Protein backbone atom coordinates (compact mmCIF):
# COMPACT_ATOMS: atom_id res chain seq x y z
CA UNK A 1 0.00 0.00 0.00
CA UNK A 2 1.33 3.41 -0.96
CA UNK A 3 1.79 5.78 1.92
CA UNK A 4 1.84 9.50 2.41
CA UNK A 5 3.58 11.56 5.04
CA UNK A 6 2.08 14.49 6.89
CA UNK A 7 4.40 16.87 8.71
CA UNK A 8 2.34 18.66 11.34
CA UNK A 9 3.48 22.16 12.21
CA UNK A 10 2.50 24.18 15.24
CA UNK A 11 3.33 27.84 14.72
CA UNK A 12 2.87 31.14 16.43
CA UNK A 13 -0.04 31.75 14.05
CA UNK A 14 -1.93 28.55 13.48
CA UNK A 15 -1.32 24.98 12.40
CA UNK A 16 0.04 24.01 9.00
CA UNK A 17 0.42 20.61 7.34
CA UNK A 18 3.06 19.62 4.83
CA UNK A 19 2.20 16.56 2.78
CA UNK A 20 4.19 14.31 0.47
CA UNK A 21 4.22 10.80 -0.90
CA UNK A 22 6.60 8.17 0.44
CA UNK A 23 9.49 9.50 -1.64
CA UNK A 24 9.28 12.82 0.22
CA UNK A 25 10.85 14.84 -2.64
CA UNK A 26 8.19 17.55 -2.98
CA UNK A 27 5.85 19.00 -0.39
CA UNK A 28 2.41 20.56 -0.53
CA UNK A 29 1.50 23.03 2.19
CA UNK A 30 -1.98 23.39 3.70
CA UNK A 31 -3.11 25.92 6.31
CA UNK A 32 -3.23 28.01 8.36
CA UNK A 33 -5.72 26.11 10.51
CA UNK A 34 -7.27 26.74 13.95
CA UNK A 35 -8.09 30.41 13.35
CA UNK A 36 -4.38 31.24 13.47
CA UNK A 37 -4.16 30.51 17.22
CA UNK A 38 -0.66 30.18 18.65
CA UNK A 39 -0.17 26.41 18.80
CA UNK A 40 2.66 24.99 20.86
CA UNK A 41 2.19 21.38 19.79
CA UNK A 42 0.39 19.63 16.94
CA UNK A 43 0.40 15.84 17.14
CA UNK A 44 -1.38 12.87 15.64
CA UNK A 45 -2.63 9.71 17.27
CA UNK A 46 -1.09 7.09 14.97
CA UNK A 47 -3.77 4.56 15.92
CA UNK A 48 -6.71 6.71 14.83
CA UNK A 49 -5.18 9.33 12.51
CA UNK A 50 -6.80 12.08 14.58
CA UNK A 51 -4.78 15.28 14.73
CA UNK A 52 -4.70 17.37 17.91
CA UNK A 53 -3.36 20.90 18.30
CA UNK A 54 -2.76 22.48 21.69
CA UNK A 55 -2.10 26.11 22.41
CA UNK A 56 -3.28 29.27 24.03
CA UNK A 57 -4.77 32.42 22.64
CA UNK A 58 -4.14 35.77 24.33
CA UNK A 59 -7.84 36.59 24.09
CA UNK A 60 -9.52 33.24 24.47
CA UNK A 61 -7.21 31.15 26.67
CA UNK A 62 -6.11 27.53 26.37
CA UNK A 63 -7.71 24.88 24.18
CA UNK A 64 -7.05 21.70 22.29
CA UNK A 65 -8.14 21.64 18.67
CA UNK A 66 -9.01 18.39 16.92
CA UNK A 67 -9.35 17.18 13.32
CA UNK A 68 -10.65 13.75 12.35
CA UNK A 69 -10.12 14.31 8.64
CA UNK A 70 -6.39 15.05 8.35
CA UNK A 71 -6.85 18.76 8.80
CA UNK A 72 -9.83 19.52 6.57
CA UNK A 73 -12.09 20.53 9.48
CA UNK A 74 -11.35 21.40 13.10
CA UNK A 75 -13.17 21.86 16.40
CA UNK A 76 -11.89 22.93 19.78
CA UNK A 77 -12.56 22.28 23.46
CA UNK A 78 -11.19 23.15 26.88
CA UNK A 79 -13.89 21.51 29.01
CA UNK A 80 -12.28 20.63 32.32
CA UNK A 81 -8.92 22.04 31.26
CA UNK A 82 -8.67 24.29 34.29
CA UNK A 83 -7.37 24.45 37.84
CA UNK A 84 -9.70 25.01 40.80
CA UNK A 85 -11.15 28.51 41.30
CA UNK A 86 -8.71 30.85 42.96
CA UNK A 87 -5.57 29.21 41.56
CA UNK A 88 -3.58 30.79 38.77
CA UNK A 89 -5.55 29.82 35.65
CA UNK A 90 -4.19 27.63 32.88
CA UNK A 91 -2.67 29.95 30.30
CA UNK A 92 -1.90 27.62 27.43
CA UNK A 93 -1.43 24.02 26.38
CA UNK A 94 2.21 23.19 25.76
CA UNK A 95 2.41 19.53 24.93
CA UNK A 96 0.19 16.69 23.81
CA UNK A 97 0.70 12.92 23.72
CA UNK A 98 -1.58 10.06 22.81
CA UNK A 99 -1.14 6.71 24.46
CA UNK A 100 -3.25 3.67 25.35
CA UNK A 101 -6.51 5.33 24.37
CA UNK A 102 -5.80 8.39 26.49
CA UNK A 103 -4.73 11.83 25.42
CA UNK A 104 -2.48 13.85 27.74
CA UNK A 105 -1.99 17.60 27.79
CA UNK A 106 0.79 19.45 29.56
CA UNK A 107 0.03 23.07 30.35
CA UNK A 108 1.38 26.37 31.66
CA UNK A 109 1.57 26.90 34.61
CA UNK A 110 2.93 23.37 34.82
CA UNK A 111 0.35 20.67 35.25
CA UNK A 112 -1.00 17.61 33.52
CA UNK A 113 -4.46 16.81 32.17
CA UNK A 114 -5.90 13.62 30.73
CA UNK A 115 -8.73 13.08 28.27
CA UNK A 116 -10.45 9.75 27.75
CA UNK A 117 -12.86 10.96 25.09
CA UNK A 118 -10.52 12.17 22.40
CA UNK A 119 -9.98 15.69 23.68
CA UNK A 120 -13.62 16.62 24.27
CA UNK A 121 -13.23 16.84 28.05
CA UNK A 122 -10.29 16.83 30.43
CA UNK A 123 -9.46 15.69 33.95
CA UNK A 124 -6.66 17.17 36.03
CA UNK A 125 -3.99 14.62 36.99
CA UNK A 126 -3.64 16.16 40.42
CA UNK A 127 -0.82 14.02 41.75
CA UNK A 128 1.84 15.99 39.90
CA UNK A 129 0.90 19.39 41.32
CA UNK A 130 0.50 17.78 44.75
CA UNK A 131 4.18 16.88 44.68
CA UNK A 132 5.94 18.38 47.72
CA UNK A 133 8.52 20.09 45.49
CA UNK A 134 5.93 22.08 43.57
CA UNK A 135 6.06 25.31 45.63
CA UNK A 136 9.73 25.54 44.65
CA UNK A 137 9.36 24.98 40.90
CA UNK A 138 10.83 27.92 39.01
CA UNK A 139 9.78 29.05 35.53
CA UNK A 140 12.20 28.89 32.62
CA UNK A 141 12.41 31.47 29.86
CA UNK A 142 9.15 30.28 28.29
CA UNK A 143 7.34 30.18 31.63
CA UNK A 144 6.60 27.33 34.05
CA UNK A 145 5.67 24.87 31.32
CA UNK A 146 5.09 21.15 31.16
CA UNK A 147 6.51 19.73 27.93
CA UNK A 148 8.09 16.45 26.82
CA UNK A 149 5.14 14.31 27.72
CA UNK A 150 6.18 10.70 27.21
CA UNK A 151 3.86 7.77 27.92
CA UNK A 152 5.44 4.32 28.07
CA UNK A 153 4.04 2.39 25.10
CA UNK A 154 4.54 -0.86 27.04
CA UNK A 155 2.98 0.21 30.35
CA UNK A 156 0.16 2.77 30.44
CA UNK A 157 0.78 3.43 34.13
CA UNK A 158 4.23 4.84 33.38
CA UNK A 159 4.78 8.39 32.15
CA UNK A 160 7.62 10.90 32.08
CA UNK A 161 7.25 14.66 31.89
CA UNK A 162 9.68 17.53 31.57
CA UNK A 163 8.97 20.76 33.39
CA UNK A 164 10.99 23.91 32.81
CA UNK A 165 12.68 24.54 35.10
CA UNK A 166 11.72 21.87 37.60
CA UNK A 167 13.23 18.90 35.78
CA UNK A 168 12.09 15.43 34.80
CA UNK A 169 9.36 13.69 36.80
CA UNK A 170 8.14 10.11 36.51
CA UNK A 171 5.02 8.26 37.58
CA UNK A 172 4.60 4.50 37.66
CA UNK A 173 1.00 4.54 38.90
CA UNK A 174 -0.84 6.49 36.24
CA UNK A 175 -0.16 9.89 37.75
CA UNK A 176 -1.09 9.47 41.42
CA UNK A 177 2.48 9.75 42.66
CA UNK A 178 5.59 11.19 41.04
CA UNK A 179 9.30 11.28 41.68
CA UNK A 180 12.01 13.58 40.30
CA UNK A 181 14.37 11.84 37.88
CA UNK A 182 17.27 14.23 37.53
CA UNK A 183 20.29 12.50 39.01
CA UNK A 184 23.33 13.36 36.92
CA UNK A 185 21.91 16.37 35.06
CA UNK A 186 23.56 19.60 36.07
CA UNK A 187 22.52 23.16 36.70
CA UNK A 188 25.36 25.43 35.57
CA UNK A 189 23.31 28.39 36.79
CA UNK A 190 23.57 27.31 40.46
CA UNK A 191 26.52 27.93 42.80
CA UNK A 192 29.37 25.48 43.21
CA UNK A 193 28.34 22.53 45.32
CA UNK A 194 24.69 22.90 44.32
CA UNK A 195 24.87 22.05 40.62
CA UNK A 196 23.25 18.61 40.94
CA UNK A 197 20.03 19.12 42.93
CA UNK A 198 17.17 16.63 43.22
CA UNK A 199 14.99 18.90 41.07
CA UNK A 200 15.18 22.35 39.48
CA UNK A 201 16.97 21.30 36.29
CA UNK A 202 16.19 23.18 33.10
CA UNK A 203 15.19 20.22 30.95
CA UNK A 204 14.58 21.28 27.35
CA UNK A 205 13.28 18.04 25.85
CA UNK A 206 13.19 14.28 26.35
CA UNK A 207 12.99 11.55 23.71
CA UNK A 208 12.37 7.85 24.26
CA UNK A 209 14.42 5.29 22.35
CA UNK A 210 12.47 3.04 20.02
CA UNK A 211 11.53 -0.24 21.64
CA UNK A 212 13.46 0.57 24.83
CA UNK A 213 11.25 2.52 27.17
CA UNK A 214 13.93 2.69 29.84
CA UNK A 215 16.31 4.44 27.47
CA UNK A 216 15.67 8.15 27.44
CA UNK A 217 17.61 10.95 25.82
CA UNK A 218 17.56 14.47 27.15
CA UNK A 219 18.52 17.84 25.78
CA UNK A 220 19.00 20.10 28.75
CA UNK A 221 19.81 23.79 29.05
CA UNK A 222 23.12 22.48 30.43
CA UNK A 223 24.15 19.47 28.40
CA UNK A 224 22.92 16.40 26.58
CA UNK A 225 22.25 13.15 28.43
CA UNK A 226 21.21 9.52 28.13
CA UNK A 227 19.57 7.34 30.72
CA UNK A 228 19.28 3.56 30.46
CA UNK A 229 17.17 3.13 33.59
CA UNK A 230 14.10 5.27 32.94
CA UNK A 231 15.71 8.48 34.11
CA UNK A 232 16.96 7.32 37.50
CA UNK A 233 20.51 8.12 36.41
CA UNK A 234 21.68 10.30 33.54
CA UNK A 235 25.09 10.35 31.89
CA UNK A 236 26.48 13.10 29.69
CA UNK A 237 26.64 12.46 25.96
CA UNK A 238 27.74 15.95 24.96
CA UNK A 239 31.34 15.02 24.18
CA UNK A 240 31.92 15.61 20.46
CA UNK A 241 29.11 18.13 20.05
CA UNK A 242 29.82 21.80 19.27
CA UNK A 243 27.87 23.08 22.25
CA UNK A 244 26.18 21.89 25.41
CA UNK A 245 23.04 23.91 24.58
CA UNK A 246 20.07 23.25 22.37
CA UNK A 247 16.38 22.54 22.53
CA UNK A 248 15.07 19.54 20.56
CA UNK A 249 15.95 15.84 20.66
CA UNK A 250 14.43 13.34 18.22
CA UNK A 251 14.80 9.58 18.36
CA UNK A 252 14.97 7.23 15.41
CA UNK A 253 11.69 5.30 14.91
CA UNK A 254 13.36 1.86 15.08
CA UNK A 255 17.00 2.08 16.14
CA UNK A 256 17.28 2.85 19.87
CA UNK A 257 20.90 3.97 19.47
CA UNK A 258 20.20 6.65 16.87
CA UNK A 259 19.43 10.15 18.09
CA UNK A 260 19.22 13.56 16.44
CA UNK A 261 20.09 16.84 18.16
CA UNK A 262 20.36 20.40 16.92
CA UNK A 263 22.88 22.18 19.11
CA UNK A 264 22.74 25.97 19.28
CA UNK A 265 25.64 28.24 20.06
CA UNK A 266 24.80 28.85 23.71
CA UNK A 267 22.26 30.34 26.07
CA UNK A 268 23.86 33.77 26.13
CA UNK A 269 25.36 33.79 22.61
CA UNK A 270 22.22 34.29 20.50
CA UNK A 271 20.79 30.78 20.60
CA UNK A 272 21.23 30.18 16.90
CA UNK A 273 23.16 27.54 14.97
CA UNK A 274 26.92 27.73 15.67
CA UNK A 275 28.93 30.01 13.35
CA UNK A 276 25.82 30.74 11.27
CA UNK A 277 26.05 27.25 9.73
CA UNK A 278 23.14 24.85 10.17
CA UNK A 279 23.73 21.25 11.15
CA UNK A 280 21.80 18.39 12.66
CA UNK A 281 23.98 16.12 14.74
CA UNK A 282 23.36 12.39 14.64
CA UNK A 283 24.62 9.64 16.87
CA UNK A 284 24.40 5.99 15.86
CA UNK A 285 25.78 4.68 19.15
CA UNK A 286 23.59 6.14 21.85
CA UNK A 287 25.51 9.37 22.09
CA UNK A 288 29.04 8.02 22.37
CA UNK A 289 30.01 9.68 19.09
CA UNK A 290 28.47 12.29 16.80
CA UNK A 291 28.33 13.17 13.13
CA UNK A 292 27.32 16.58 11.80
CA UNK A 293 24.82 16.47 8.93
CA UNK A 294 25.00 19.55 6.72
CA UNK A 295 24.34 18.58 3.09
CA UNK A 296 21.51 20.77 1.85
CA UNK A 297 21.41 22.95 4.96
CA UNK A 298 22.53 26.61 4.82
CA UNK A 299 26.23 26.96 5.57
CA UNK A 300 26.51 30.71 5.78
CA UNK A 301 24.59 33.53 7.40
CA UNK A 302 22.10 31.22 9.10
CA UNK A 303 21.02 32.76 12.38
CA UNK A 304 17.97 30.72 13.26
CA UNK A 305 17.13 28.66 16.29
CA UNK A 306 15.03 25.53 16.58
CA UNK A 307 12.70 25.18 19.54
CA UNK A 308 12.20 22.21 21.86
CA UNK A 309 9.30 20.55 20.04
CA UNK A 310 10.36 21.50 16.53
CA UNK A 311 12.25 18.39 15.37
CA UNK A 312 10.82 14.95 14.57
CA UNK A 313 11.34 11.73 12.66
CA UNK A 314 8.82 9.77 10.60
CA UNK A 315 8.27 6.00 10.60
CA UNK A 316 9.18 5.24 6.99
CA UNK A 317 12.23 3.19 6.00
CA UNK A 318 14.56 5.09 5.60
CA UNK A 319 13.40 7.38 8.32
CA UNK A 320 12.61 10.98 7.53
CA UNK A 321 13.93 13.73 9.79
CA UNK A 322 12.41 17.21 9.98
CA UNK A 323 12.97 20.46 11.81
CA UNK A 324 11.29 23.86 11.79
CA UNK A 325 13.02 27.13 12.55
CA UNK A 326 12.07 30.19 14.51
CA UNK A 327 12.17 32.06 11.22
CA UNK A 328 9.55 29.86 9.57
CA UNK A 329 11.49 27.38 7.47
CA UNK A 330 11.05 23.62 7.45
CA UNK A 331 13.96 21.39 6.47
CA UNK A 332 13.35 17.76 5.57
CA UNK A 333 15.52 14.71 5.05
CA UNK A 334 14.23 11.48 3.52
CA UNK A 335 17.45 9.57 4.20
CA UNK A 336 17.92 9.65 7.97
CA UNK A 337 19.60 13.03 7.89
CA UNK A 338 22.25 12.39 5.22
CA UNK A 339 20.83 15.04 2.87
CA UNK A 340 18.37 17.86 3.40
CA UNK A 341 16.10 20.18 1.47
CA UNK A 342 13.89 23.11 2.40
CA UNK A 343 10.25 21.93 2.41
CA UNK A 344 8.66 25.25 3.31
CA UNK A 345 9.68 28.80 4.05
CA UNK A 346 8.11 32.12 5.05
CA UNK A 347 5.88 30.48 7.67
CA UNK A 348 5.25 31.98 11.11
CA UNK A 349 7.73 31.05 13.83
CA UNK A 350 7.60 27.26 14.13
CA UNK A 351 6.93 25.92 17.61
CA UNK A 352 6.48 22.21 16.91
CA UNK A 353 7.05 19.55 14.26
CA UNK A 354 5.52 16.08 14.36
CA UNK A 355 4.72 13.49 11.69
CA UNK A 356 1.95 11.12 10.67
CA UNK A 357 2.26 8.36 8.08
CA UNK A 358 -1.03 7.16 6.57
CA UNK A 359 -2.12 5.04 3.65
CA UNK A 360 -2.34 7.14 0.52
CA UNK B 1 -38.46 38.19 39.78
CA UNK B 2 -37.62 37.02 36.26
CA UNK B 3 -34.36 38.09 34.66
CA UNK B 4 -34.25 41.00 32.28
CA UNK B 5 -33.57 40.68 28.57
CA UNK B 6 -30.31 42.23 27.36
CA UNK B 7 -28.73 42.50 23.94
CA UNK B 8 -25.22 41.04 23.73
CA UNK B 9 -22.80 41.96 20.95
CA UNK B 10 -20.06 39.43 20.28
CA UNK B 11 -16.71 39.95 18.52
CA UNK B 12 -16.07 38.36 15.13
CA UNK B 13 -13.02 36.49 16.40
CA UNK B 14 -15.20 34.78 19.00
CA UNK B 15 -18.10 33.77 16.78
CA UNK B 16 -15.61 32.33 14.30
CA UNK B 17 -14.89 29.69 16.95
CA UNK B 18 -18.55 28.68 17.24
CA UNK B 19 -20.06 27.92 13.84
CA UNK B 20 -23.56 29.36 13.57
CA UNK B 21 -23.20 31.82 16.44
CA UNK B 22 -24.46 35.33 15.54
CA UNK B 23 -22.80 38.65 16.33
CA UNK B 24 -25.90 39.84 18.21
CA UNK B 25 -27.90 37.77 20.68
CA UNK B 26 -30.73 38.37 23.17
CA UNK B 27 -30.19 36.80 26.62
CA UNK B 28 -32.13 36.72 29.89
CA UNK B 29 -29.63 37.88 32.52
CA UNK B 30 -29.34 39.94 35.69
CA UNK B 31 -25.53 40.07 35.73
CA UNK B 32 -22.62 39.70 33.32
CA UNK B 33 -22.00 36.31 34.93
CA UNK B 34 -25.53 35.31 33.86
CA UNK B 35 -24.70 36.45 30.33
CA UNK B 36 -21.65 34.18 30.27
CA UNK B 37 -23.69 31.21 31.45
CA UNK B 38 -26.43 32.00 28.95
CA UNK B 39 -23.92 32.11 26.12
CA UNK B 40 -22.44 28.83 27.31
CA UNK B 41 -25.87 27.18 27.36
CA UNK B 42 -26.35 28.02 23.70
CA UNK B 43 -22.80 27.46 22.56
CA UNK B 44 -21.05 25.03 24.92
CA UNK B 45 -17.51 26.17 25.68
CA UNK B 46 -18.10 29.86 24.97
CA UNK B 47 -17.78 30.84 28.64
CA UNK B 48 -14.28 29.30 28.71
CA UNK B 49 -13.25 31.53 25.82
CA UNK B 50 -14.34 34.69 27.67
CA UNK B 51 -13.69 33.86 31.34
CA UNK B 52 -10.90 32.07 33.16
CA UNK B 53 -11.21 29.78 36.18
CA UNK B 54 -10.38 32.47 38.78
CA UNK B 55 -13.22 33.16 37.84
CA UNK B 56 -13.07 36.48 36.02
CA UNK B 57 -13.32 37.93 32.53
CA UNK B 58 -10.14 37.06 30.63
CA UNK B 59 -7.41 39.68 30.77
CA UNK B 60 -7.61 40.61 27.10
CA UNK B 61 -11.39 40.49 26.83
CA UNK B 62 -13.38 43.62 27.63
CA UNK B 63 -17.07 43.62 28.46
CA UNK B 64 -18.87 46.94 28.37
CA UNK B 65 -22.32 47.54 29.88
CA UNK B 66 -23.89 50.71 28.57
CA UNK B 67 -20.43 51.97 27.73
CA UNK B 68 -18.81 51.21 31.09
CA UNK B 69 -16.23 48.43 31.55
CA UNK B 70 -17.81 45.61 33.56
CA UNK B 71 -16.89 42.63 35.70
CA UNK B 72 -18.74 39.33 36.10
CA UNK B 73 -20.56 40.85 39.06
CA UNK B 74 -21.87 43.90 37.19
CA UNK B 75 -25.67 44.05 37.32
CA UNK B 76 -27.63 44.70 34.16
CA UNK B 77 -30.45 47.25 33.88
CA UNK B 78 -33.42 46.12 31.76
CA UNK B 79 -32.92 46.48 28.05
CA UNK B 80 -29.23 47.28 28.31
CA UNK B 81 -26.56 46.59 25.72
CA UNK B 82 -23.66 44.30 26.64
CA UNK B 83 -20.71 44.59 24.28
CA UNK B 84 -17.92 42.00 24.31
CA UNK B 85 -14.70 43.20 22.68
CA UNK B 86 -11.27 41.74 22.13
CA UNK B 87 -8.61 44.04 23.56
CA UNK B 88 -5.53 45.11 21.64
CA UNK B 89 -3.24 42.11 22.00
CA UNK B 90 -0.87 39.83 20.16
CA UNK B 91 2.12 40.26 17.94
mmCIF file of N, CA and C in Angstrom, chain A residues 27 33 57 60 71 91 136 155 159 179-180 218 259 298 324 327 335 342:
data_model
loop_
_atom_site.group_PDB
_atom_site.id
_atom_site.type_symbol
_atom_site.label_atom_id
_atom_site.label_comp_id
_atom_site.label_asym_id
_atom_site.label_seq_id
_atom_site.Cartn_x
_atom_site.Cartn_y
_atom_site.Cartn_z
ATOM 1 N N UNK A 27 6.773 18.804 -1.508
ATOM 2 C CA UNK A 27 5.850 18.997 -0.388
ATOM 3 C C UNK A 27 4.766 19.986 -0.756
ATOM 4 N N UNK A 33 -4.527 26.646 9.870
ATOM 5 C CA UNK A 33 -5.718 26.112 10.512
ATOM 6 C C UNK A 33 -5.847 26.688 11.931
ATOM 7 N N UNK A 57 -4.508 31.178 23.350
ATOM 8 C CA UNK A 57 -4.770 32.420 22.639
ATOM 9 C C UNK A 57 -4.815 33.555 23.668
ATOM 10 N N UNK A 60 -8.535 34.280 24.169
ATOM 11 C CA UNK A 60 -9.521 33.245 24.474
ATOM 12 C C UNK A 60 -8.973 32.088 25.310
ATOM 13 N N UNK A 71 -7.022 17.320 8.851
ATOM 14 C CA UNK A 71 -6.848 18.764 8.802
ATOM 15 C C UNK A 71 -7.899 19.519 8.014
ATOM 16 N N UNK A 91 -2.872 28.937 31.338
ATOM 17 C CA UNK A 91 -2.665 29.955 30.305
ATOM 18 C C UNK A 91 -2.667 29.350 28.910
ATOM 19 N N UNK A 136 8.390 25.044 44.992
ATOM 20 C CA UNK A 136 9.732 25.535 44.653
ATOM 21 C C UNK A 136 10.053 25.431 43.172
ATOM 22 N N UNK A 155 3.624 0.213 29.035
ATOM 23 C CA UNK A 155 2.983 0.205 30.355
ATOM 24 C C UNK A 155 2.234 1.527 30.537
ATOM 25 N N UNK A 159 4.764 7.139 32.917
ATOM 26 C CA UNK A 159 4.776 8.386 32.148
ATOM 27 C C UNK A 159 5.915 9.256 32.657
ATOM 28 N N UNK A 179 7.997 11.038 41.079
ATOM 29 C CA UNK A 179 9.302 11.276 41.677
ATOM 30 C C UNK A 179 10.199 11.993 40.676
ATOM 31 N N UNK A 180 11.048 12.911 41.188
ATOM 32 C CA UNK A 180 12.005 13.579 40.299
ATOM 33 C C UNK A 180 12.999 12.568 39.755
ATOM 34 N N UNK A 218 17.983 13.157 26.674
ATOM 35 C CA UNK A 218 17.565 14.469 27.152
ATOM 36 C C UNK A 218 18.456 15.568 26.601
ATOM 37 N N UNK A 259 20.041 8.934 17.533
ATOM 38 C CA UNK A 259 19.435 10.149 18.087
ATOM 39 C C UNK A 259 19.847 11.351 17.247
ATOM 40 N N UNK A 298 21.768 25.374 5.050
ATOM 41 C CA UNK A 298 22.534 26.610 4.816
ATOM 42 C C UNK A 298 23.823 26.635 5.629
ATOM 43 N N UNK A 324 11.855 22.560 12.160
ATOM 44 C CA UNK A 324 11.293 23.858 11.795
ATOM 45 C C UNK A 324 11.990 24.945 12.572
ATOM 46 N N UNK A 327 12.425 31.122 12.309
ATOM 47 C CA UNK A 327 12.166 32.058 11.225
ATOM 48 C C UNK A 327 11.286 31.438 10.133
ATOM 49 N N UNK A 335 16.436 10.622 4.109
ATOM 50 C CA UNK A 335 17.452 9.572 4.196
ATOM 51 C C UNK A 335 18.183 9.610 5.532
ATOM 52 N N UNK A 342 14.853 22.215 1.743
ATOM 53 C CA UNK A 342 13.894 23.111 2.396
ATOM 54 C C UNK A 342 12.496 22.756 1.885
#
